[in-house]
Coordinates of C-alpha atoms and ligand atoms in Angstrom, one line a residue:
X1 CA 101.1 215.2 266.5
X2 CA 100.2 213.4 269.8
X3 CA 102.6 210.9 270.9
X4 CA 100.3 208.1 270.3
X5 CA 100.4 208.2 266.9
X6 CA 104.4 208.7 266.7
X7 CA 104.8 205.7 268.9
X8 CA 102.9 203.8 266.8
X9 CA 104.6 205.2 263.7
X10 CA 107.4 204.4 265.1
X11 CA 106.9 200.8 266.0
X12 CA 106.1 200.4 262.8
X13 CA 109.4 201.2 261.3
X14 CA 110.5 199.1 263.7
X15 CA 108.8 196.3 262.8
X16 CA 110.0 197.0 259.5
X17 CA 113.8 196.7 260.2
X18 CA 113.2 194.1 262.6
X19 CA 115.1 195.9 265.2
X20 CA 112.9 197.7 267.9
X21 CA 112.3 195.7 271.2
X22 CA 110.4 197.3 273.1
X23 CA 106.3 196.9 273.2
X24 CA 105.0 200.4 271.8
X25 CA 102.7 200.2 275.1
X26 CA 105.9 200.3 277.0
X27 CA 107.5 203.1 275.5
X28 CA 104.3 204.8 275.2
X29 CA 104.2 204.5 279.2
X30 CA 107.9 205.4 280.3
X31 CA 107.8 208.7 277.7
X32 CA 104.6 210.1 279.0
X33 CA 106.6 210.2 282.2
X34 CA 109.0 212.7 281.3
X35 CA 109.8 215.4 278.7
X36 CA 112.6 214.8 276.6
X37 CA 115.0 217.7 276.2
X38 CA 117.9 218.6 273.8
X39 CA 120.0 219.2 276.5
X40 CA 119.0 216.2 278.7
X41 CA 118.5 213.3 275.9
X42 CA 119.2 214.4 272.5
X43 CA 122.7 216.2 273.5
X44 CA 124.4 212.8 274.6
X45 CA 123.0 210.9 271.2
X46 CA 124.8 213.4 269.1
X47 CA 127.7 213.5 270.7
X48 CA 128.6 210.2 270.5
X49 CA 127.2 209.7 267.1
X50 CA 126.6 212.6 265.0
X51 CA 129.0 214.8 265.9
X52 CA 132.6 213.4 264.5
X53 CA 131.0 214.4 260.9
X54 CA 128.6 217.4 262.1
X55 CA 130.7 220.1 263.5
X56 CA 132.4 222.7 261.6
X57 CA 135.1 221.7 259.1
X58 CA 134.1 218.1 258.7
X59 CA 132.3 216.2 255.7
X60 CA 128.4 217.0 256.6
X61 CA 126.5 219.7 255.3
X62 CA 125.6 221.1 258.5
X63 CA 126.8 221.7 262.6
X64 CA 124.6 219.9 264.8
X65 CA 126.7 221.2 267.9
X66 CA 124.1 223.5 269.4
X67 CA 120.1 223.5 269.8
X68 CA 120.2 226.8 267.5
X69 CA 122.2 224.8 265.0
X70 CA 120.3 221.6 265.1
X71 CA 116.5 222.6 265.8
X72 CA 115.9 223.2 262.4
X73 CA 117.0 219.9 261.5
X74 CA 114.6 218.3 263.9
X75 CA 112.6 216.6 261.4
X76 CA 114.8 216.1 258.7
X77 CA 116.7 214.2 262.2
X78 CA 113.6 212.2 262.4
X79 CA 113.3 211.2 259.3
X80 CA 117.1 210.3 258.7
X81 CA 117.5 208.4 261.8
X82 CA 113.7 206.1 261.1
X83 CA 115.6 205.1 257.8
X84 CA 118.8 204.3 259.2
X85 CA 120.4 206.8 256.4
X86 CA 122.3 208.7 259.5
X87 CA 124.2 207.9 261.0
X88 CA 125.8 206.0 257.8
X89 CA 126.9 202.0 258.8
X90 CA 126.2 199.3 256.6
X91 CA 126.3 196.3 258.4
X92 CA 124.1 193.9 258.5
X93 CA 123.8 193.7 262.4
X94 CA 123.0 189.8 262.0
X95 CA 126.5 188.6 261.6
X96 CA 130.1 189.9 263.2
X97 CA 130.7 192.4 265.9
X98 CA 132.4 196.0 264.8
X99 CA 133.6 197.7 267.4
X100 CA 133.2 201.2 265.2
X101 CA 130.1 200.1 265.1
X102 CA 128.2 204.1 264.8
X103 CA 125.1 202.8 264.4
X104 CA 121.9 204.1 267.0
X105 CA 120.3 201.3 268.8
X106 CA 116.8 201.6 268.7
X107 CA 116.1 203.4 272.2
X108 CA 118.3 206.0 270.6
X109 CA 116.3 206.6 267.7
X110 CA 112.8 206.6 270.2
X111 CA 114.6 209.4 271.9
X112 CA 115.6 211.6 269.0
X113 CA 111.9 210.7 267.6
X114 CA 110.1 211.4 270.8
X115 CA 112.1 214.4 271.0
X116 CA 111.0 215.7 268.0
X117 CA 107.3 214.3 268.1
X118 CA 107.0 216.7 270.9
X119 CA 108.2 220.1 269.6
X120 CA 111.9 219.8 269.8
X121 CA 112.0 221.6 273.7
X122 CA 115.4 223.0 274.1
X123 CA 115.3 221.9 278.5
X124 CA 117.8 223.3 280.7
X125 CA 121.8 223.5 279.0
X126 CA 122.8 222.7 283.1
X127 CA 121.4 219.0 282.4
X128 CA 123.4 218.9 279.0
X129 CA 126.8 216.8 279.3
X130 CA 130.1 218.6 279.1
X131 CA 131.1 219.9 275.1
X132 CA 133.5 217.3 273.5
X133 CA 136.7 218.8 273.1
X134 CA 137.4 218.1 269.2
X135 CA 140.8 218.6 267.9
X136 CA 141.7 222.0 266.2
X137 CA 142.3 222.7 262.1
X138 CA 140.2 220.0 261.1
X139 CA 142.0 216.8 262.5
X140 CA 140.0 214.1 264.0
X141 CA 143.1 212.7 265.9
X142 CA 145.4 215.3 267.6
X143 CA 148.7 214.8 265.2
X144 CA 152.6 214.5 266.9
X145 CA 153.7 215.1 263.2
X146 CA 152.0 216.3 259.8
X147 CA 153.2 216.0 256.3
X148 CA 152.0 218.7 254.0
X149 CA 152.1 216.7 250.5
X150 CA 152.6 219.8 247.6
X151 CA 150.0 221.4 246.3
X152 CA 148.5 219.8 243.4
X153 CA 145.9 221.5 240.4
X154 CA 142.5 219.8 239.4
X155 CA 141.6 220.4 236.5
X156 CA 137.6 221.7 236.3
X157 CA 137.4 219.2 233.4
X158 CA 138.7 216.0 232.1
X159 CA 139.5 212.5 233.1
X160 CA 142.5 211.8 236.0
X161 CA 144.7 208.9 235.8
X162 CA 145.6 207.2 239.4
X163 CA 148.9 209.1 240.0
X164 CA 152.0 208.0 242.3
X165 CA 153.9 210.4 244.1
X166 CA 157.2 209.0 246.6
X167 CA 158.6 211.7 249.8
X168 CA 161.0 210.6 252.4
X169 CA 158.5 209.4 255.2
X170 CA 159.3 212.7 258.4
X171 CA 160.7 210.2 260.8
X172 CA 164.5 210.0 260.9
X173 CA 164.8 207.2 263.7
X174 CA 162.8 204.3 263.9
X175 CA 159.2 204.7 264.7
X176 CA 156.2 203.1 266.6
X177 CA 153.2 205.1 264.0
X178 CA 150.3 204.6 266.1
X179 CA 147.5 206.4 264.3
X180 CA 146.9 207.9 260.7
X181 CA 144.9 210.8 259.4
X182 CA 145.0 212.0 255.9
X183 CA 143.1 215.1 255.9
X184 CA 142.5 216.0 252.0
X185 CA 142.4 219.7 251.1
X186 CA 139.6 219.6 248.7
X187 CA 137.3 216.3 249.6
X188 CA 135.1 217.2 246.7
X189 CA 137.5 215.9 244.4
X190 CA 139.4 213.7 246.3
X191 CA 138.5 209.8 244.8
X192 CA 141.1 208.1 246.7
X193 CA 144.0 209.4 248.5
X194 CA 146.2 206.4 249.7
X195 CA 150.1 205.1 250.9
X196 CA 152.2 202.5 252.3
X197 CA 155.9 203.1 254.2
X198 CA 158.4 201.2 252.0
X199 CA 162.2 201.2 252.3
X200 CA 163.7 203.8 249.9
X201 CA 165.2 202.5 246.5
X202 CA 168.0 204.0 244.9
X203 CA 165.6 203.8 241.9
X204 CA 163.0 205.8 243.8
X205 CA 162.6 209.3 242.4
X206 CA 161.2 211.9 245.0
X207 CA 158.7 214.8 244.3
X208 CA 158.0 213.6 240.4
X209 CA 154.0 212.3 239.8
X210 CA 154.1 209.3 237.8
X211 CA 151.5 207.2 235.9
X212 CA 150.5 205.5 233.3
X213 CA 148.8 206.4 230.2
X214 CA 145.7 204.6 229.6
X215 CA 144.0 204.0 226.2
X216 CA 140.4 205.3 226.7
X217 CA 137.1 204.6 224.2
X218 CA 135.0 208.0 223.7
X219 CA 133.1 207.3 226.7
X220 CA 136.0 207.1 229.3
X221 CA 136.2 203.2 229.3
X222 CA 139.8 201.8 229.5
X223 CA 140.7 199.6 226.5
X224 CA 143.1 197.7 228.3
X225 CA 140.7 196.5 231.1
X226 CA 141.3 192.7 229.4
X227 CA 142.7 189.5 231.7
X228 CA 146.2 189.4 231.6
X229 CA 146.8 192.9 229.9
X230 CA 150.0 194.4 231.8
X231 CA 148.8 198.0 233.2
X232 CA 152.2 198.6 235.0
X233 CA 154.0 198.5 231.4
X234 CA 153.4 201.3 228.3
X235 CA 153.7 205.0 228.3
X236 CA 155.1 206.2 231.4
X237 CA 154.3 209.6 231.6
X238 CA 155.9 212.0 234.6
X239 CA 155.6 215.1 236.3
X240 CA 157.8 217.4 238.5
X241 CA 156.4 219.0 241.6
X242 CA 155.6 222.4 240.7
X243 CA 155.7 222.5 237.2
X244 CA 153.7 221.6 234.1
X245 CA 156.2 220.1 231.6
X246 CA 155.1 216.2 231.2
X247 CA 157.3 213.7 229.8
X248 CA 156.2 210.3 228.2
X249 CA 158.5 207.1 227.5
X250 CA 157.7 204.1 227.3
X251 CA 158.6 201.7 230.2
X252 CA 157.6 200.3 233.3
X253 CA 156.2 202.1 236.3
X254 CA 159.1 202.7 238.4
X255 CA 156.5 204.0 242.1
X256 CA 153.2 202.3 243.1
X257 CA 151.4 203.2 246.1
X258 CA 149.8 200.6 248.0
X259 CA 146.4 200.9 249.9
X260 CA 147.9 200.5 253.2
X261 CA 146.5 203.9 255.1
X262 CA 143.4 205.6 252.6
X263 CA 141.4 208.4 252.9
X264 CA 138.1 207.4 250.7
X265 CA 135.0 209.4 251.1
X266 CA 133.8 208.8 254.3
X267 CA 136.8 206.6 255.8
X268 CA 137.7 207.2 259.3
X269 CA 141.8 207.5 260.5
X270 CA 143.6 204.9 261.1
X271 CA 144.0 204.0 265.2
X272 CA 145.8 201.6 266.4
X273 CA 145.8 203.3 270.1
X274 CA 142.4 201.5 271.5
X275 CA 144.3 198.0 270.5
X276 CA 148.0 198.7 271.8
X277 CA 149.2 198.3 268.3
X278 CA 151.4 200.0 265.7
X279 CA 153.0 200.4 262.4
X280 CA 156.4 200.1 262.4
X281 CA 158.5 202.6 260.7
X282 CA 162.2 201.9 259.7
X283 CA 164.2 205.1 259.9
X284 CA 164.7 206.4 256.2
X285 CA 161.3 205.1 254.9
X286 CA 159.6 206.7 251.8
X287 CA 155.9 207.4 252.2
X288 CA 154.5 206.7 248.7
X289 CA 151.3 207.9 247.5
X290 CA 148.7 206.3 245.3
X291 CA 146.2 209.5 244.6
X292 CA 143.1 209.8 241.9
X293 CA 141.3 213.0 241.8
X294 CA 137.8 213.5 239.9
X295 CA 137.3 216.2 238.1
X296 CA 133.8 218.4 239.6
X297 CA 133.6 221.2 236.8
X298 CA 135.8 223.7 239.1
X299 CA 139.5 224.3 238.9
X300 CA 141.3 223.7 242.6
X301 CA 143.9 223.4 244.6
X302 CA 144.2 220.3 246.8
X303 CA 146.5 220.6 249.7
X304 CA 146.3 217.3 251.6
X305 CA 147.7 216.7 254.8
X306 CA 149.1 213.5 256.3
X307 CA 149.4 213.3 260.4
X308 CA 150.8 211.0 262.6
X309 CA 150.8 210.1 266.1
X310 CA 153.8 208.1 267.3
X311 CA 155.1 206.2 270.8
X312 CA 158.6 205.7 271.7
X313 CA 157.1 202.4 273.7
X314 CA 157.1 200.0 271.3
X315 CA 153.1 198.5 271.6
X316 CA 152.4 194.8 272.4
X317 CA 151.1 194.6 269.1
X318 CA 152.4 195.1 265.2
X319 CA 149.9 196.5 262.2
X320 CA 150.7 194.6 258.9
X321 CA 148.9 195.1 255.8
X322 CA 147.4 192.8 253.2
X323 CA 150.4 193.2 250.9
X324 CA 153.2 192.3 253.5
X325 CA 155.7 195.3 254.9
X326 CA 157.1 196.7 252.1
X327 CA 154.9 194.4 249.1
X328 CA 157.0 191.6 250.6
X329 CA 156.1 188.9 253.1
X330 CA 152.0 189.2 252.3
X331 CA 150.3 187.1 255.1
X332 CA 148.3 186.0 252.6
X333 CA 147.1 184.9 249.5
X334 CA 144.5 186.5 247.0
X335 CA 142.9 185.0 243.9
X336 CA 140.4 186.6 242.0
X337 CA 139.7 187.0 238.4
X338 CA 138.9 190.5 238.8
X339 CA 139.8 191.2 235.3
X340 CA 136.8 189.0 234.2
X341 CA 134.7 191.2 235.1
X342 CA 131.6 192.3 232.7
X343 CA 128.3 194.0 233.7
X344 CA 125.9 193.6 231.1
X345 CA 123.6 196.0 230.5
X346 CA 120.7 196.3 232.7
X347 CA 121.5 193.5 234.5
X348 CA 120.5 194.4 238.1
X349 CA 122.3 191.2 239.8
X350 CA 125.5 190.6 238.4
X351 CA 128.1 188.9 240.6
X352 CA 131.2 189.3 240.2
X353 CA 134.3 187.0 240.1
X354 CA 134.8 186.4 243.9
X355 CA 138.0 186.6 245.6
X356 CA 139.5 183.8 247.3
X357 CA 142.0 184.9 250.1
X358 CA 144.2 182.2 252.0
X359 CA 145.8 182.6 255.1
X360 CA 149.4 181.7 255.5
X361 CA 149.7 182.5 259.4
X362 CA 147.5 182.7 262.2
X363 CA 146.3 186.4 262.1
X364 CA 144.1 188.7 264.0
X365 CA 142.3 190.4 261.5
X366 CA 141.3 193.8 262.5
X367 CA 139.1 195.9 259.7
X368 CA 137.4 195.1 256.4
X369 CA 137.1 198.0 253.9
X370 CA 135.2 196.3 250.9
X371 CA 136.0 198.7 248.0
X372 CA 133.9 199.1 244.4
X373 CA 132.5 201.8 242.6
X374 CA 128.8 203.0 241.6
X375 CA 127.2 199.9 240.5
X376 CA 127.9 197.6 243.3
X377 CA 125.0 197.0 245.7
X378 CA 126.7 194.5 247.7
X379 CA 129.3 192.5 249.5
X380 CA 129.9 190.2 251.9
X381 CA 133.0 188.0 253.3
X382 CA 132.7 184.6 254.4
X383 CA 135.2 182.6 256.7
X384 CA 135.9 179.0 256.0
X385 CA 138.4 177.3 258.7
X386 CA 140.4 174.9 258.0
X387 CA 138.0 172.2 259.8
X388 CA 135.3 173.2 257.3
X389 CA 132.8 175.3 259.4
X390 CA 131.8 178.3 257.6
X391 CA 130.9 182.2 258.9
X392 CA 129.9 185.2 257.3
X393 CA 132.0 188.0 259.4
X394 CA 130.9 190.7 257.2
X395 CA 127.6 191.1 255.3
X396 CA 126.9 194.9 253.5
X397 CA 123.5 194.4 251.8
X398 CA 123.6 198.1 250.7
X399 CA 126.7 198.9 249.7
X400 CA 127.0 202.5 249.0
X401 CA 129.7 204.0 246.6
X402 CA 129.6 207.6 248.5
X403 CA 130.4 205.7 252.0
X404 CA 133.9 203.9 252.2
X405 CA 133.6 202.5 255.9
X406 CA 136.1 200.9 257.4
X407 CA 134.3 198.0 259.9
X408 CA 136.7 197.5 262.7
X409 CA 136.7 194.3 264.5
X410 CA 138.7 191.6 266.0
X411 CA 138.6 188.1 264.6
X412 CA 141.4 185.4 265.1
X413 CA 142.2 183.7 262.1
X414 CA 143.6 180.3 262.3
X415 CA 146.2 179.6 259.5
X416 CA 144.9 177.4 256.4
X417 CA 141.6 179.0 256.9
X418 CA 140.1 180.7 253.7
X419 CA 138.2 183.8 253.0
X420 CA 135.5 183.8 250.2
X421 CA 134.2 187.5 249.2
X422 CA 131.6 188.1 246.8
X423 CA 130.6 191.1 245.5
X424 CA 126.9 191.9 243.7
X425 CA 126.4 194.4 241.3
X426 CA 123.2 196.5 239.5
X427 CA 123.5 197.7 236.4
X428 CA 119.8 198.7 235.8
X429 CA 117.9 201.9 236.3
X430 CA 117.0 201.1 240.0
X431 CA 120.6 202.2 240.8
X432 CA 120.6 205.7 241.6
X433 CA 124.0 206.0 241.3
X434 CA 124.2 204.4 237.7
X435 CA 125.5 206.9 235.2
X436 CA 124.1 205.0 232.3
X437 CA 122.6 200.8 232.5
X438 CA 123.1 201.0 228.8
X439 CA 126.8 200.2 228.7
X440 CA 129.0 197.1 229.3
X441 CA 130.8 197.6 232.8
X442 CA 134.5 196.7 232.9
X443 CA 137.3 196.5 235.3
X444 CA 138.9 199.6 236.1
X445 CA 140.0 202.6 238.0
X446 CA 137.5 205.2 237.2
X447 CA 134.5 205.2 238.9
X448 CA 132.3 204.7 235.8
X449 CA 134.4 201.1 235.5
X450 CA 133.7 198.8 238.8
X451 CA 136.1 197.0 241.2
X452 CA 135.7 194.9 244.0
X453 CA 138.3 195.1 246.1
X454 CA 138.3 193.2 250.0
X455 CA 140.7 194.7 251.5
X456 CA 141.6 193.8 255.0
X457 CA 143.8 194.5 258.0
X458 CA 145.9 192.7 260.6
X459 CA 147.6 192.5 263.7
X460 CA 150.6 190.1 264.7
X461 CA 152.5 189.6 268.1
X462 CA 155.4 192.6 267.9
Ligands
LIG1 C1 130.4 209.8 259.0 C2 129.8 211.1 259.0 C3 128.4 211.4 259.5 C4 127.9 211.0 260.7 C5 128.5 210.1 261.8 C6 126.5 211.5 260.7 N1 126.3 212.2 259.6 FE1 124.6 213.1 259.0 N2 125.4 213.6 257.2 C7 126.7 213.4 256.8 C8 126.9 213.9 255.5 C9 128.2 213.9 254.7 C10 125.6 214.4 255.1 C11 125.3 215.0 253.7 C12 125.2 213.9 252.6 C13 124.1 213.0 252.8 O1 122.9 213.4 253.0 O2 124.3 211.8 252.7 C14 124.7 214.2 256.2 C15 123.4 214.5 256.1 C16 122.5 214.5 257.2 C17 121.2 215.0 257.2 C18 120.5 215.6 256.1 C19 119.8 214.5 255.4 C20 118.8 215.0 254.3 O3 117.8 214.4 254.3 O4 119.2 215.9 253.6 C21 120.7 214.8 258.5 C22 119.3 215.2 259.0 C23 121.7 214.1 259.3 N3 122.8 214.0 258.5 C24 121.6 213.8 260.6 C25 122.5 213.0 261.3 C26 122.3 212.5 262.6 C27 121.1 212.8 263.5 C28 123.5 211.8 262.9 C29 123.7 211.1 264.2 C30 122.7 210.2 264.7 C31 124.4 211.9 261.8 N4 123.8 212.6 260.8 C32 125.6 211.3 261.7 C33 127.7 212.8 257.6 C34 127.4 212.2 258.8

């Protein structure tokens, strides 16, 4: 293919997307200059973007550490990078500023395509930067202390309820937690794996999974899914660590895990490092779990890891999360009618009841992890201050179910200011990822029900 023809191909995407500057004449100019290399120009690209998720051990499908290893990729490269569907970020780049922002600005995507355009030449491995040194066994940060939570059995078959599990948290003084990995064993069928620190109860029972039994129709849909219905309050069933014997009593849950540090498809760690913050641990804390497996038609073993990275310096800065420290002291407050919600079928624009957030304190709010589930196409938080003026600070026009990002930001919030988050929803066949635009839609937990869920982060002064 001669270059012409790519540039203009490529200009033409760009055009598309709205994003790419430069005047194809330029490009066309500086390129026929030079040769671009893998060593010289694509090397750098991947290491900075591609390579967190390409390298042996992590989520993608492939390495793309070494020219052997990524040549025959080359065009699938091409092709992945023109339609922004690597590396994945969702936002729309016209409003906030996320400083995880993964995304390849469009000279980076004119190397990888010029690269390719012209036969993929390996160049010299002396102009090639130096290797990243990744951390070993799989961890993306380099862990002071890991938590190896018991091994647990998926079924191949059947449905999972969300399951809570409480262990004394390893720290025996107080501690500065500065960043969180949870590493799952078996990411396949891994849904959500998620916890908060909270004080330990005397009523706290460690090692025992507990949850709730949930009245289900013949096609999975919860029964109970209905405004105002109690889902904390039935059948209590339970579960020792290490054996099979369940019991079931009627009752409230006694153990629920908060959303405080998740491991979702595709979420990054938790790092507070780059921001001089942390979480702060009181000595005897639990760690209690929230976890939902989905069955995938094999039986496994899941063996998920938690680590840690801690300071003894306390940092200038103090984590809190959405709920408050320990469910008390929430910095703010949420309305939404999520219950409400009700997808009719083969609607393919359904909003759904919006969530209202108030803030009670002045905040720095540091990431938004919008959360639903396969029929959500969409979401996007707006920021009313108190004096009126309005700001969208996050906008994901193609929300994507297999992708929980976490967009990482900084945005001070003045108290009395109010956050209005809507999320959109297609229940028709043009969603790939709807099992079946027949049915009603629900509330729920499973993943064939929908949610919409904003969650959010913050900082305060230590
Ligand atoms: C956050 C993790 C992550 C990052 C970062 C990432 N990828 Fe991927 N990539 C994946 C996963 C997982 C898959 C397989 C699932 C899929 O295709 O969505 C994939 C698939 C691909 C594919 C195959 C697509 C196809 O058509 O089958 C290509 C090519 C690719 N990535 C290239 C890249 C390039 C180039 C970059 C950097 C510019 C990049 N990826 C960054 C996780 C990532």
């Amino acid at each position: 293919m001669s270059s012409r023809i790519s540039i203009l191909g490529l200009a033409a995407a760009g055009l598309l997307l709205g994003t790419v500057g430069r005047s194809a004449t330029a490009v066309a100019k500086e390129e026929s200059d030079r040769v671009v290399t893998f060593y010289k120009d694509v090397v750098p690209v991947l290491q900075k973007n591609c390579q967190t998720c390409h390298r042996p051990g992590q989520i993608a499908p492939m390495s793309l550490l070494t020219y052997k290893e990524a040549r025959p990729w080359a065009k699938a490269m091409k092709a992945a990078v023109i339609a922004r569907k690597m590396p994945p970020w969702f936002a729309d780049p016209k409003y906030g500023h996320f400083n995880n922002d993964r995304s390849l600005k469009p000279a980076e995507i004119e190397t990888l395509v010029a690269w390719v355009d012209h036969g993929a030449v390996e160049g010299d491995a002396k102009d090639a930067p130096p290797p990243v040194q990744w951390p070993d066994e799989g961890w993306q940060i380099k862990p002071d202390v890991v938590v190896d939570l018991p091994p647990y059995k998926v079924p191949a078959t059947g449905v999972k309820e969300w399951e809570q599990l409480a262990i004394p948290a390893p720290f025996k003084e107080d501690t500065w937690v500065t960043s969180v990995e949870i590493s799952p064993g078996q990411p396949a069928v891994v849904h959500h794996y998620c916890f908060n620190f909270e004080t330990h109860k005397p009523t706290t029972v460690y090692n025992v999974y507990e949850w709730m039994e949930v009245p289900r129709d013949d096609d999975g849909v919860a029964k109970n899914h209905k405004r105002g219905a109690d889902t904390k309050e039935g059948i209590v069933l339970r579960r020792a660590v290490g054996t099979t014997v369940e019991t079931r009593q009627p009752g409230r849950q006694t153990i629920r895990g908060g959303n405080q540090f998740c491991y979702l498809p595709g979420l990054p760690y938790e790092d507070y490092r780059p921001v001089n913050a942390g979480v702060f641990v009181p000595a005897g804390s639990d760690i209690v779990v929230s976890m939902h497996y989905t069955a995938n038609g094999v039986d496994l073993i899941d063996k998920t890891r938690i680590g840690f990275t801690v300071t003894k310096v306390p940092p200038a800065k103090r984590f809190i999360p959405q709920d408050g420290e320990d469910g008390q002291n929430a910095p703010i407050v949420r309305k939404q009618a999520i219950q409400d919600l009700a997808i009719p079928p083969f609607d393919s624009n359904y909003l759904g009841p919006p969530a209202d957030i108030t803030f009670l304190k002045d905040l720095e709010l540091v990431w938004f992890r919008p959360h639903a589930h396969m029929r959500a196409v969409s979401a996007q938080y707006k920021l009313i201050y108190p004096d009126g003026r309005e700001e969208i600070v996050l906008n994901v026009p193609r929300y994507d179910f297999n992708w929980q990002l976490t967009y990482r930001t900084s945005l001070k919030i003045p108290k009395g200011s109010r956050m209005h988050v809507e999320f959109r929803y297609d229940n028709s066949a043009n969603n790939r990822f709807n099992p079946d635009p027949s049915k009603w839609v629900y509330y729920g937990d499973q993943s064939w029900e929908e949610m919409g869920t904003p969650n959010i982060g913050f900082l305060v002064d230590r």
